[in-house]
Amino acid sequence: MAQQTTSHRYWLGGKRAAEQDRFFRDALDALGWEPGDQDNWDAAWFTGMPDPDQFKRVSPQRKLNHFPGNNALTVKSRLHDSLAALRERMTESFGPSHDAVSRLAFFPRTYAMPKDYHVLQQAALEDPDKRWILKPTNASKGKGIRVLGDVAEAPLEPNWMVQEYLAEPHTIRGHKYVLRLYVLVSSIEPLRLYLYRQGFAKLASEPYDINDADNPYSQLTNPDINALNTTAEIPVEFIDLERYRQWLRDQGHDDERLFEQIHDLVVLTVISAVDAMRRRTAECSANPQDVTNCWASTAWWTATSSLGSWSAT
């Protein structure tokens, strides 16, 4: 039987690399979909945040890959603000020793430049052995990230932030790693999310050494950075979750309990931002039950040496 085709149109918008489009075009062209534009689409995949008017076009038959206000999750500084606000509300409601508050202790203290600069200086004076990491508030692929030798090196522009550095990360064969997980938020009213079963660990290309803080191949796990390491035998290494979990079991760790904790952190992270997304959706006059969003998590979970606590980095 011949495959039926549709007259649906797709729009791929925003600032993006050309190779990003290939996967969508290959899948949709084969199903008979046709390219559209910003004024004529049934499904839109937008890199960045689309114009607010585009959200008014969304309906049960017309899909868009964003929620208004999802930068409360996807921008590093906004993510910290979302989590910190939720922890503050939980503390006020239940007290600082409540389980709900302890479950929100997984993310590091963050200092937004320039408003938190003097607070950061004081924190560094009180704990001179603590390490710090500098990050752009809204960037990707490891751009601009580096470990600070002195907090005075932090730029005072508002698009930068400084976080406490996890100085004793869990390692695989001595290499620092992070886990990349994918979460689909299909509705914000009611809140509905799904954690994709597949994911992977991303390894740094050189062994971790806290005293080698200026070496990005030892300190950072971003593939775009490690791909430049011409001396590494395997500059970019991914380990899928199935192999990773088997490795944890081989090391004597309880992978089931660990991933239950990770699932809890994912839920708490999305909950921390849902009110902001609902407010922004209302401001855009969009129907929250129609808008769909596929969110690739920007919270990368890095284990400590004991695998007993986790930090969003």
PDB file of C-alpha atoms in Angstrom:
ATOM      1  CA  MET A   1       0.000   0.000   0.000  1.00  0.00           C
ATOM      2  CA  ALA A   2       1.379   3.389  -0.970  1.00  0.00           C
ATOM      3  CA  GLN A   3       2.196   5.722   1.903  1.00  0.00           C
ATOM      4  CA  GLN A   4      -0.336   8.513   2.259  1.00  0.00           C
ATOM      5  CA  THR A   5       0.966  12.032   2.212  1.00  0.00           C
ATOM      6  CA  THR A   6      -0.298  15.201   3.838  1.00  0.00           C
ATOM      7  CA  SER A   7      -0.401  18.830   2.817  1.00  0.00           C
ATOM      8  CA  HIS A   8       0.968  19.959   6.158  1.00  0.00           C
ATOM      9  CA  ARG A   9       3.697  22.581   6.292  1.00  0.00           C
ATOM     10  CA  TYR A  10       6.644  22.915   8.653  1.00  0.00           C
ATOM     11  CA  TRP A  11       8.638  25.992   9.567  1.00  0.00           C
ATOM     12  CA  LEU A  12      12.221  25.863  10.845  1.00  0.00           C
ATOM     13  CA  GLY A  13      13.053  29.260  12.285  1.00  0.00           C
ATOM     14  CA  GLY A  14      15.501  31.112  14.477  1.00  0.00           C
ATOM     15  CA  LYS A  15      19.267  31.457  14.514  1.00  0.00           C
ATOM     16  CA  ARG A  16      20.674  27.977  13.997  1.00  0.00           C
ATOM     17  CA  ALA A  17      23.322  25.964  12.199  1.00  0.00           C
ATOM     18  CA  ALA A  18      22.283  24.619   8.798  1.00  0.00           C
ATOM     19  CA  GLU A  19      22.931  21.008   9.819  1.00  0.00           C
ATOM     20  CA  GLN A  20      20.226  21.269  12.481  1.00  0.00           C
ATOM     21  CA  ASP A  21      17.562  21.330   9.780  1.00  0.00           C
ATOM     22  CA  ARG A  22      18.595  18.085   8.130  1.00  0.00           C
ATOM     23  CA  PHE A  23      16.927  15.790  10.661  1.00  0.00           C
ATOM     24  CA  PHE A  24      13.596  17.580  10.424  1.00  0.00           C
ATOM     25  CA  ARG A  25      13.661  17.817   6.641  1.00  0.00           C
ATOM     26  CA  ASP A  26      14.592  14.148   6.208  1.00  0.00           C
ATOM     27  CA  ALA A  27      11.756  13.015   8.495  1.00  0.00           C
ATOM     28  CA  LEU A  28       9.026  15.394   7.358  1.00  0.00           C
ATOM     29  CA  ASP A  29       9.772  15.460   3.627  1.00  0.00           C
ATOM     30  CA  ALA A  30       9.444  11.665   3.557  1.00  0.00           C
ATOM     31  CA  LEU A  31       5.943  12.009   5.027  1.00  0.00           C
ATOM     32  CA  GLY A  32       4.840  14.487   2.395  1.00  0.00           C
ATOM     33  CA  TRP A  33       5.201  17.621   4.485  1.00  0.00           C
ATOM     34  CA  GLU A  34       6.139  20.807   2.661  1.00  0.00           C
ATOM     35  CA  PRO A  35       8.319  23.721   3.778  1.00  0.00           C
ATOM     36  CA  GLY A  36       6.375  26.677   5.122  1.00  0.00           C
ATOM     37  CA  ASP A  37       7.284  30.029   6.615  1.00  0.00           C
ATOM     38  CA  GLN A  38       6.513  32.157   9.662  1.00  0.00           C
ATOM     39  CA  ASP A  39       3.049  32.934   8.317  1.00  0.00           C
ATOM     40  CA  ASN A  40       2.114  29.462   7.115  1.00  0.00           C
ATOM     41  CA  TRP A  41       2.940  26.426   9.264  1.00  0.00           C
ATOM     42  CA  ASP A  42       1.345  23.473  11.005  1.00  0.00           C
ATOM     43  CA  ALA A  43       4.456  22.510  12.971  1.00  0.00           C
ATOM     44  CA  ALA A  44       7.272  24.889  13.900  1.00  0.00           C
ATOM     45  CA  TRP A  45      10.683  24.182  15.365  1.00  0.00           C
ATOM     46  CA  PHE A  46      12.243  27.460  16.436  1.00  0.00           C
ATOM     47  CA  THR A  47      15.798  27.827  17.753  1.00  0.00           C
ATOM     48  CA  GLY A  48      15.705  30.561  20.356  1.00  0.00           C
ATOM     49  CA  MET A  49      12.451  32.192  21.388  1.00  0.00           C
ATOM     50  CA  PRO A  50       9.921  33.005  18.643  1.00  0.00           C
ATOM     51  CA  ASP A  51       7.959  36.225  18.422  1.00  0.00           C
ATOM     52  CA  PRO A  52       5.107  36.260  20.975  1.00  0.00           C
ATOM     53  CA  ASP A  53       2.552  36.462  18.173  1.00  0.00           C
ATOM     54  CA  GLN A  54       3.539  32.966  17.048  1.00  0.00           C
ATOM     55  CA  PHE A  55       2.129  31.502  20.259  1.00  0.00           C
ATOM     56  CA  LYS A  56      -1.311  32.811  19.331  1.00  0.00           C
ATOM     57  CA  ARG A  57      -1.224  30.554  16.260  1.00  0.00           C
ATOM     58  CA  VAL A  58      -0.878  27.406  18.354  1.00  0.00           C
ATOM     59  CA  SER A  59      -3.865  25.050  18.468  1.00  0.00           C
ATOM     60  CA  PRO A  60      -4.486  21.307  18.861  1.00  0.00           C
ATOM     61  CA  GLN A  61      -3.645  21.022  15.148  1.00  0.00           C
ATOM     62  CA  ARG A  62      -0.670  23.410  15.136  1.00  0.00           C
ATOM     63  CA  LYS A  63       2.419  22.671  17.217  1.00  0.00           C
ATOM     64  CA  LEU A  64       5.348  24.782  18.415  1.00  0.00           C
ATOM     65  CA  ASN A  65       8.405  23.587  20.329  1.00  0.00           C
ATOM     66  CA  HIS A  66       8.381  26.249  23.055  1.00  0.00           C
ATOM     67  CA  PHE A  67       6.394  27.535  25.982  1.00  0.00           C
ATOM     68  CA  PRO A  68       6.391  31.282  26.561  1.00  0.00           C
ATOM     69  CA  GLY A  69       8.770  31.934  29.444  1.00  0.00           C
ATOM     70  CA  ASN A  70      10.715  28.691  29.162  1.00  0.00           C
ATOM     71  CA  ASN A  71      13.913  30.691  29.671  1.00  0.00           C
ATOM     72  CA  ALA A  72      13.140  30.204  33.370  1.00  0.00           C
ATOM     73  CA  LEU A  73      14.608  26.765  32.642  1.00  0.00           C
ATOM     74  CA  THR A  74      16.968  27.250  29.720  1.00  0.00           C
ATOM     75  CA  VAL A  75      18.952  30.343  30.774  1.00  0.00           C
ATOM     76  CA  LYS A  76      21.477  29.417  33.469  1.00  0.00           C
ATOM     77  CA  SER A  77      20.929  32.461  35.662  1.00  0.00           C
ATOM     78  CA  ARG A  78      17.140  32.197  35.364  1.00  0.00           C
ATOM     79  CA  LEU A  79      17.309  28.489  36.204  1.00  0.00           C
ATOM     80  CA  HIS A  80      19.126  29.282  39.435  1.00  0.00           C
ATOM     81  CA  ASP A  81      16.590  31.996  40.272  1.00  0.00           C
ATOM     82  CA  SER A  82      13.730  29.543  39.668  1.00  0.00           C
ATOM     83  CA  LEU A  83      15.227  26.878  41.922  1.00  0.00           C
ATOM     84  CA  ALA A  84      16.245  29.342  44.640  1.00  0.00           C
ATOM     85  CA  ALA A  85      12.751  30.865  44.715  1.00  0.00           C
ATOM     86  CA  LEU A  86      11.142  27.440  45.059  1.00  0.00           C
ATOM     87  CA  ARG A  87      13.506  26.520  47.896  1.00  0.00           C
ATOM     88  CA  GLU A  88      12.721  29.803  49.650  1.00  0.00           C
ATOM     89  CA  ARG A  89       8.977  29.165  49.374  1.00  0.00           C
ATOM     90  CA  MET A  90       9.394  25.637  50.715  1.00  0.00           C
ATOM     91  CA  THR A  91      11.512  26.926  53.610  1.00  0.00           C
ATOM     92  CA  GLU A  92       8.898  29.547  54.525  1.00  0.00           C
ATOM     93  CA  SER A  93       6.088  26.992  54.338  1.00  0.00           C
ATOM     94  CA  PHE A  94       7.676  23.984  56.050  1.00  0.00           C
ATOM     95  CA  GLY A  95      10.838  25.140  57.816  1.00  0.00           C
ATOM     96  CA  PRO A  96      14.498  24.668  56.861  1.00  0.00           C
ATOM     97  CA  SER A  97      14.748  21.063  58.089  1.00  0.00           C
ATOM     98  CA  HIS A  98      11.799  19.728  56.079  1.00  0.00           C
ATOM     99  CA  ASP A  99      12.401  17.017  53.480  1.00  0.00           C
ATOM    100  CA  ALA A 100      11.010  19.261  50.731  1.00  0.00           C
ATOM    101  CA  VAL A 101      13.789  21.766  51.450  1.00  0.00           C
ATOM    102  CA  SER A 102      16.580  19.190  51.653  1.00  0.00           C
ATOM    103  CA  ARG A 103      15.520  17.830  48.266  1.00  0.00           C
ATOM    104  CA  LEU A 104      16.276  21.284  46.844  1.00  0.00           C
ATOM    105  CA  ALA A 105      19.859  21.398  48.100  1.00  0.00           C
ATOM    106  CA  PHE A 106      21.305  19.961  44.881  1.00  0.00           C
ATOM    107  CA  PHE A 107      22.219  23.174  43.038  1.00  0.00           C
ATOM    108  CA  PRO A 108      25.222  25.389  43.808  1.00  0.00           C
ATOM    109  CA  ARG A 109      25.116  28.963  45.043  1.00  0.00           C
ATOM    110  CA  THR A 110      25.208  31.310  42.064  1.00  0.00           C
ATOM    111  CA  TYR A 111      26.397  34.913  41.940  1.00  0.00           C
ATOM    112  CA  ALA A 112      25.044  37.134  39.167  1.00  0.00           C
ATOM    113  CA  MET A 113      27.383  39.808  37.906  1.00  0.00           C
ATOM    114  CA  PRO A 114      27.679  42.605  38.707  1.00  0.00           C
ATOM    115  CA  LYS A 115      25.054  42.827  41.469  1.00  0.00           C
ATOM    116  CA  ASP A 116      26.460  39.925  43.530  1.00  0.00           C
ATOM    117  CA  TYR A 117      30.130  40.779  43.038  1.00  0.00           C
ATOM    118  CA  HIS A 118      30.766  42.039  46.577  1.00  0.00           C
ATOM    119  CA  VAL A 119      28.847  39.113  48.093  1.00  0.00           C
ATOM    120  CA  LEU A 120      31.026  36.792  45.999  1.00  0.00           C
ATOM    121  CA  GLN A 121      34.184  38.496  47.256  1.00  0.00           C
ATOM    122  CA  GLN A 122      33.049  38.036  50.851  1.00  0.00           C
ATOM    123  CA  ALA A 123      32.260  34.351  50.254  1.00  0.00           C
ATOM    124  CA  ALA A 124      35.720  33.848  48.767  1.00  0.00           C
ATOM    125  CA  LEU A 125      37.354  35.531  51.767  1.00  0.00           C
ATOM    126  CA  GLU A 126      35.441  33.304  54.185  1.00  0.00           C
ATOM    127  CA  ASP A 127      36.493  30.137  52.339  1.00  0.00           C
ATOM    128  CA  PRO A 128      39.799  30.806  50.543  1.00  0.00           C
ATOM    129  CA  ASP A 129      40.175  27.152  49.492  1.00  0.00           C
ATOM    130  CA  LYS A 130      36.890  27.067  47.590  1.00  0.00           C
ATOM    131  CA  ARG A 131      37.035  26.970  43.797  1.00  0.00           C
ATOM    132  CA  TRP A 132      34.748  28.961  41.514  1.00  0.00           C
ATOM    133  CA  ILE A 133      33.600  28.593  37.924  1.00  0.00           C
ATOM    134  CA  LEU A 134      32.680  31.426  35.552  1.00  0.00           C
ATOM    135  CA  LYS A 135      29.880  30.975  33.000  1.00  0.00           C
ATOM    136  CA  PRO A 136      27.964  33.155  30.544  1.00  0.00           C
ATOM    137  CA  THR A 137      24.329  33.320  31.621  1.00  0.00           C
ATOM    138  CA  ASN A 138      22.974  32.347  28.219  1.00  0.00           C
ATOM    139  CA  ALA A 139      25.445  30.426  26.066  1.00  0.00           C
ATOM    140  CA  SER A 140      26.114  26.858  25.004  1.00  0.00           C
ATOM    141  CA  LYS A 141      28.875  24.516  23.811  1.00  0.00           C
ATOM    142  CA  GLY A 142      31.165  25.510  26.673  1.00  0.00           C
ATOM    143  CA  LYS A 143      31.692  29.038  25.387  1.00  0.00           C
ATOM    144  CA  GLY A 144      33.256  31.325  27.967  1.00  0.00           C
ATOM    145  CA  ILE A 145      33.338  28.756  30.794  1.00  0.00           C
ATOM    146  CA  ARG A 146      36.492  28.609  32.902  1.00  0.00           C
ATOM    147  CA  VAL A 147      37.645  27.915  36.437  1.00  0.00           C
ATOM    148  CA  LEU A 148      38.662  31.102  38.251  1.00  0.00           C
ATOM    149  CA  GLY A 149      41.944  31.367  40.080  1.00  0.00           C
ATOM    150  CA  ASP A 150      40.650  34.498  41.810  1.00  0.00           C
ATOM    151  CA  VAL A 151      37.069  35.788  41.980  1.00  0.00           C
ATOM    152  CA  ALA A 152      38.451  39.244  41.180  1.00  0.00           C
ATOM    153  CA  GLU A 153      38.865  37.924  37.616  1.00  0.00           C
ATOM    154  CA  ALA A 154      35.089  37.753  37.178  1.00  0.00           C
ATOM    155  CA  PRO A 155      33.865  40.291  34.605  1.00  0.00           C
ATOM    156  CA  LEU A 156      31.357  42.831  35.839  1.00  0.00           C
ATOM    157  CA  GLU A 157      29.087  42.689  32.791  1.00  0.00           C
ATOM    158  CA  PRO A 158      25.504  41.509  33.466  1.00  0.00           C
ATOM    159  CA  ASN A 159      25.713  38.493  31.134  1.00  0.00           C
ATOM    160  CA  TRP A 160      28.090  36.603  33.449  1.00  0.00           C
ATOM    161  CA  MET A 161      27.647  34.493  36.569  1.00  0.00           C
ATOM    162  CA  VAL A 162      29.917  32.680  39.017  1.00  0.00           C
ATOM    163  CA  GLN A 163      29.120  29.411  40.781  1.00  0.00           C
ATOM    164  CA  GLU A 164      30.728  27.322  43.466  1.00  0.00           C
ATOM    165  CA  TYR A 165      32.854  24.713  41.710  1.00  0.00           C
ATOM    166  CA  LEU A 166      32.390  21.030  42.430  1.00  0.00           C
ATOM    167  CA  ALA A 167      36.021  20.295  43.250  1.00  0.00           C
ATOM    168  CA  GLU A 168      35.629  16.548  43.902  1.00  0.00           C
ATOM    169  CA  PRO A 169      33.483  15.180  41.071  1.00  0.00           C
ATOM    170  CA  HIS A 170      32.773  11.531  40.516  1.00  0.00           C
ATOM    171  CA  THR A 171      34.934  10.245  37.676  1.00  0.00           C
ATOM    172  CA  ILE A 172      34.963   7.447  35.120  1.00  0.00           C
ATOM    173  CA  ARG A 173      38.473   6.037  34.693  1.00  0.00           C
ATOM    174  CA  GLY A 174      39.695   9.241  36.305  1.00  0.00           C
ATOM    175  CA  HIS A 175      37.848  11.486  33.831  1.00  0.00           C
ATOM    176  CA  LYS A 176      35.245  14.029  34.875  1.00  0.00           C
ATOM    177  CA  TYR A 177      31.826  13.486  33.335  1.00  0.00           C
ATOM    178  CA  VAL A 178      28.279  14.799  33.234  1.00  0.00           C
ATOM    179  CA  LEU A 179      24.988  13.155  32.355  1.00  0.00           C
ATOM    180  CA  ARG A 180      22.857  14.506  29.529  1.00  0.00           C
ATOM    181  CA  LEU A 181      19.149  13.731  29.945  1.00  0.00           C
ATOM    182  CA  TYR A 182      16.207  14.831  27.801  1.00  0.00           C
ATOM    183  CA  VAL A 183      12.866  15.948  29.211  1.00  0.00           C
ATOM    184  CA  LEU A 184       9.704  16.621  27.227  1.00  0.00           C
ATOM    185  CA  VAL A 185       7.247  19.040  28.821  1.00  0.00           C
ATOM    186  CA  SER A 186       4.033  18.397  26.908  1.00  0.00           C
ATOM    187  CA  SER A 187       1.705  20.563  29.008  1.00  0.00           C
ATOM    188  CA  ILE A 188       1.946  23.240  31.672  1.00  0.00           C
ATOM    189  CA  GLU A 189      -1.770  23.236  32.553  1.00  0.00           C
ATOM    190  CA  PRO A 190      -1.866  20.610  33.916  1.00  0.00           C
ATOM    191  CA  LEU A 191       1.877  20.081  34.228  1.00  0.00           C
ATOM    192  CA  ARG A 192       2.923  16.976  32.325  1.00  0.00           C
ATOM    193  CA  LEU A 193       6.491  15.895  31.621  1.00  0.00           C
ATOM    194  CA  TYR A 194       8.346  12.852  30.343  1.00  0.00           C
ATOM    195  CA  LEU A 195      11.942  11.772  30.867  1.00  0.00           C
ATOM    196  CA  TYR A 196      13.404  10.106  27.786  1.00  0.00           C
ATOM    197  CA  ARG A 197      14.819   6.673  28.561  1.00  0.00           C
ATOM    198  CA  GLN A 198      17.969   7.258  26.568  1.00  0.00           C
ATOM    199  CA  GLY A 199      20.735   9.625  27.563  1.00  0.00           C
ATOM    200  CA  PHE A 200      24.472   9.492  27.975  1.00  0.00           C
ATOM    201  CA  ALA A 201      27.514  10.410  30.007  1.00  0.00           C
ATOM    202  CA  LYS A 202      29.923  12.888  28.416  1.00  0.00           C
ATOM    203  CA  LEU A 203      33.563  12.560  29.435  1.00  0.00           C
ATOM    204  CA  ALA A 204      36.376  15.081  29.557  1.00  0.00           C
ATOM    205  CA  SER A 205      39.231  14.048  27.275  1.00  0.00           C
ATOM    206  CA  GLU A 206      41.970  14.233  29.920  1.00  0.00           C
ATOM    207  CA  PRO A 207      42.087  12.932  33.523  1.00  0.00           C
ATOM    208  CA  TYR A 208      40.666  15.266  36.134  1.00  0.00           C
ATOM    209  CA  ASP A 209      43.193  17.209  38.205  1.00  0.00           C
ATOM    210  CA  ILE A 210      42.009  20.002  40.480  1.00  0.00           C
ATOM    211  CA  ASN A 211      45.494  21.540  40.296  1.00  0.00           C
ATOM    212  CA  ASP A 212      45.243  21.749  36.505  1.00  0.00           C
ATOM    213  CA  ALA A 213      42.446  24.299  36.594  1.00  0.00           C
ATOM    214  CA  ASP A 214      43.519  26.094  33.414  1.00  0.00           C
ATOM    215  CA  ASN A 215      43.264  22.916  31.318  1.00  0.00           C
ATOM    216  CA  PRO A 216      39.792  22.858  29.712  1.00  0.00           C
ATOM    217  CA  TYR A 217      40.246  19.240  28.582  1.00  0.00           C
ATOM    218  CA  SER A 218      40.529  18.188  32.225  1.00  0.00           C
ATOM    219  CA  GLN A 219      37.909  20.480  33.750  1.00  0.00           C
ATOM    220  CA  LEU A 220      35.162  20.693  31.095  1.00  0.00           C
ATOM    221  CA  THR A 221      33.096  17.967  29.463  1.00  0.00           C
ATOM    222  CA  ASN A 222      31.657  19.912  26.525  1.00  0.00           C
ATOM    223  CA  PRO A 223      32.223  17.949  23.277  1.00  0.00           C
ATOM    224  CA  ASP A 224      32.816  21.140  21.273  1.00  0.00           C
ATOM    225  CA  ILE A 225      35.762  21.965  23.523  1.00  0.00           C
ATOM    226  CA  ASN A 226      37.208  18.465  23.842  1.00  0.00           C
ATOM    227  CA  ALA A 227      36.991  17.884  20.080  1.00  0.00           C
ATOM    228  CA  LEU A 228      39.871  20.373  19.804  1.00  0.00           C
ATOM    229  CA  ASN A 229      42.166  18.172  21.915  1.00  0.00           C
ATOM    230  CA  THR A 230      44.434  16.801  19.187  1.00  0.00           C
ATOM    231  CA  THR A 231      46.605  14.824  21.624  1.00  0.00           C
ATOM    232  CA  ALA A 232      43.768  12.757  23.129  1.00  0.00           C
ATOM    233  CA  GLU A 233      43.244   9.204  21.902  1.00  0.00           C
ATOM    234  CA  ILE A 234      39.462   9.682  22.270  1.00  0.00           C
ATOM    235  CA  PRO A 235      38.773  13.440  22.384  1.00  0.00           C
ATOM    236  CA  VAL A 236      34.972  13.058  22.498  1.00  0.00           C
ATOM    237  CA  GLU A 237      33.524  10.084  24.362  1.00  0.00           C
ATOM    238  CA  PHE A 238      29.881   9.317  25.098  1.00  0.00           C
ATOM    239  CA  ILE A 239      28.667   6.399  27.229  1.00  0.00           C
ATOM    240  CA  ASP A 240      24.985   5.526  26.861  1.00  0.00           C
ATOM    241  CA  LEU A 241      22.873   5.170  29.997  1.00  0.00           C
ATOM    242  CA  GLU A 242      22.606   1.402  29.762  1.00  0.00           C
ATOM    243  CA  ARG A 243      26.389   0.990  29.852  1.00  0.00           C
ATOM    244  CA  TYR A 244      26.719   3.746  32.433  1.00  0.00           C
ATOM    245  CA  ARG A 245      24.255   2.107  34.797  1.00  0.00           C
ATOM    246  CA  GLN A 246      25.960  -1.256  34.374  1.00  0.00           C
ATOM    247  CA  TRP A 247      29.262   0.423  35.185  1.00  0.00           C
ATOM    248  CA  LEU A 248      27.726   1.905  38.358  1.00  0.00           C
ATOM    249  CA  ARG A 249      26.551  -1.541  39.426  1.00  0.00           C
ATOM    250  CA  ASP A 250      29.993  -2.980  38.734  1.00  0.00           C
ATOM    251  CA  GLN A 251      31.428  -0.279  41.007  1.00  0.00           C
ATOM    252  CA  GLY A 252      29.029  -1.290  43.791  1.00  0.00           C
ATOM    253  CA  HIS A 253      26.622   1.651  43.478  1.00  0.00           C
ATOM    254  CA  ASP A 254      22.831   1.422  43.676  1.00  0.00           C
ATOM    255  CA  ASP A 255      21.889   2.755  40.248  1.00  0.00           C
ATOM    256  CA  GLU A 256      18.149   2.346  40.875  1.00  0.00           C
ATOM    257  CA  ARG A 257      18.227   4.623  43.908  1.00  0.00           C
ATOM    258  CA  LEU A 258      20.454   7.088  42.101  1.00  0.00           C
ATOM    259  CA  PHE A 259      18.106   7.434  39.144  1.00  0.00           C
ATOM    260  CA  GLU A 260      15.112   7.747  41.454  1.00  0.00           C
ATOM    261  CA  GLN A 261      16.887  10.780  42.913  1.00  0.00           C
ATOM    262  CA  ILE A 262      17.605  12.128  39.441  1.00  0.00           C
ATOM    263  CA  HIS A 263      13.944  11.747  38.474  1.00  0.00           C
ATOM    264  CA  ASP A 264      12.995  13.710  41.595  1.00  0.00           C
ATOM    265  CA  LEU A 265      15.429  16.492  40.700  1.00  0.00           C
ATOM    266  CA  VAL A 266      14.016  16.693  37.178  1.00  0.00           C
ATOM    267  CA  VAL A 267      10.487  17.069  38.539  1.00  0.00           C
ATOM    268  CA  LEU A 268      11.519  19.713  41.077  1.00  0.00           C
ATOM    269  CA  THR A 269      13.417  21.649  38.415  1.00  0.00           C
ATOM    270  CA  VAL A 270      10.417  21.855  36.093  1.00  0.00           C
ATOM    271  CA  ILE A 271       8.066  22.674  38.983  1.00  0.00           C
ATOM    272  CA  SER A 272      10.326  25.583  39.923  1.00  0.00           C
ATOM    273  CA  ALA A 273       9.711  27.233  36.535  1.00  0.00           C
ATOM    274  CA  VAL A 274       6.110  26.306  35.770  1.00  0.00           C
ATOM    275  CA  ASP A 275       4.559  29.416  37.352  1.00  0.00           C
ATOM    276  CA  ALA A 276       6.798  31.676  35.246  1.00  0.00           C
ATOM    277  CA  MET A 277       5.799  29.792  32.102  1.00  0.00           C
ATOM    278  CA  ARG A 278       2.106  30.004  32.981  1.00  0.00           C
ATOM    279  CA  ARG A 279       2.343  33.748  33.608  1.00  0.00           C
ATOM    280  CA  ARG A 280       4.159  34.364  30.353  1.00  0.00           C
ATOM    281  CA  THR A 281       1.692  32.165  28.475  1.00  0.00           C
ATOM    282  CA  ALA A 282      -1.175  34.284  29.806  1.00  0.00           C
ATOM    283  CA  GLU A 283       0.635  37.472  28.787  1.00  0.00           C
ATOM    284  CA  CYS A 284       0.998  36.095  25.257  1.00  0.00           C
ATOM    285  CA  SER A 285      -2.720  35.230  25.188  1.00  0.00           C
ATOM    286  CA  ALA A 286      -1.768  31.657  24.334  1.00  0.00           C
ATOM    287  CA  ASN A 287      -3.679  28.564  25.397  1.00  0.00           C
ATOM    288  CA  PRO A 288      -1.439  26.627  27.838  1.00  0.00           C
ATOM    289  CA  GLN A 289      -3.183  23.372  26.961  1.00  0.00           C
ATOM    290  CA  ASP A 290      -2.237  23.744  23.297  1.00  0.00           C
ATOM    291  CA  VAL A 291       1.392  24.840  23.491  1.00  0.00           C
ATOM    292  CA  THR A 292       3.942  22.027  23.508  1.00  0.00           C
ATOM    293  CA  ASN A 293       7.592  22.269  24.362  1.00  0.00           C
ATOM    294  CA  CYS A 294      10.506  19.918  23.939  1.00  0.00           C
ATOM    295  CA  TRP A 295      13.104  20.889  26.493  1.00  0.00           C
ATOM    296  CA  ALA A 296      16.663  19.576  26.298  1.00  0.00           C
ATOM    297  CA  SER A 297      17.767  19.867  29.921  1.00  0.00           C
ATOM    298  CA  THR A 298      20.393  22.493  30.671  1.00  0.00           C
ATOM    299  CA  ALA A 299      20.826  21.102  34.152  1.00  0.00           C
ATOM    300  CA  TRP A 300      23.640  18.566  33.847  1.00  0.00           C
ATOM    301  CA  TRP A 301      23.851  16.261  36.804  1.00  0.00           C
ATOM    302  CA  THR A 302      27.380  15.757  38.148  1.00  0.00           C
ATOM    303  CA  ALA A 303      27.969  13.249  40.939  1.00  0.00           C
ATOM    304  CA  THR A 304      30.266  13.860  43.887  1.00  0.00           C
ATOM    305  CA  SER A 305      32.925  11.316  44.752  1.00  0.00           C
ATOM    306  CA  SER A 306      30.539   9.440  47.040  1.00  0.00           C
ATOM    307  CA  LEU A 307      27.598   9.512  44.622  1.00  0.00           C
ATOM    308  CA  GLY A 308      25.660  10.738  47.625  1.00  0.00           C
ATOM    309  CA  SER A 309      24.677  14.179  46.394  1.00  0.00           C
ATOM    310  CA  TRP A 310      24.151  15.860  43.063  1.00  0.00           C
ATOM    311  CA  SER A 311      24.754  19.308  41.692  1.00  0.00           C
ATOM    312  CA  ALA A 312      23.236  21.034  38.681  1.00  0.00           C
ATOM    313  CA  THR A 313      26.101  22.414  36.637  1.00  0.00           C
TER     314      THR A 313
END
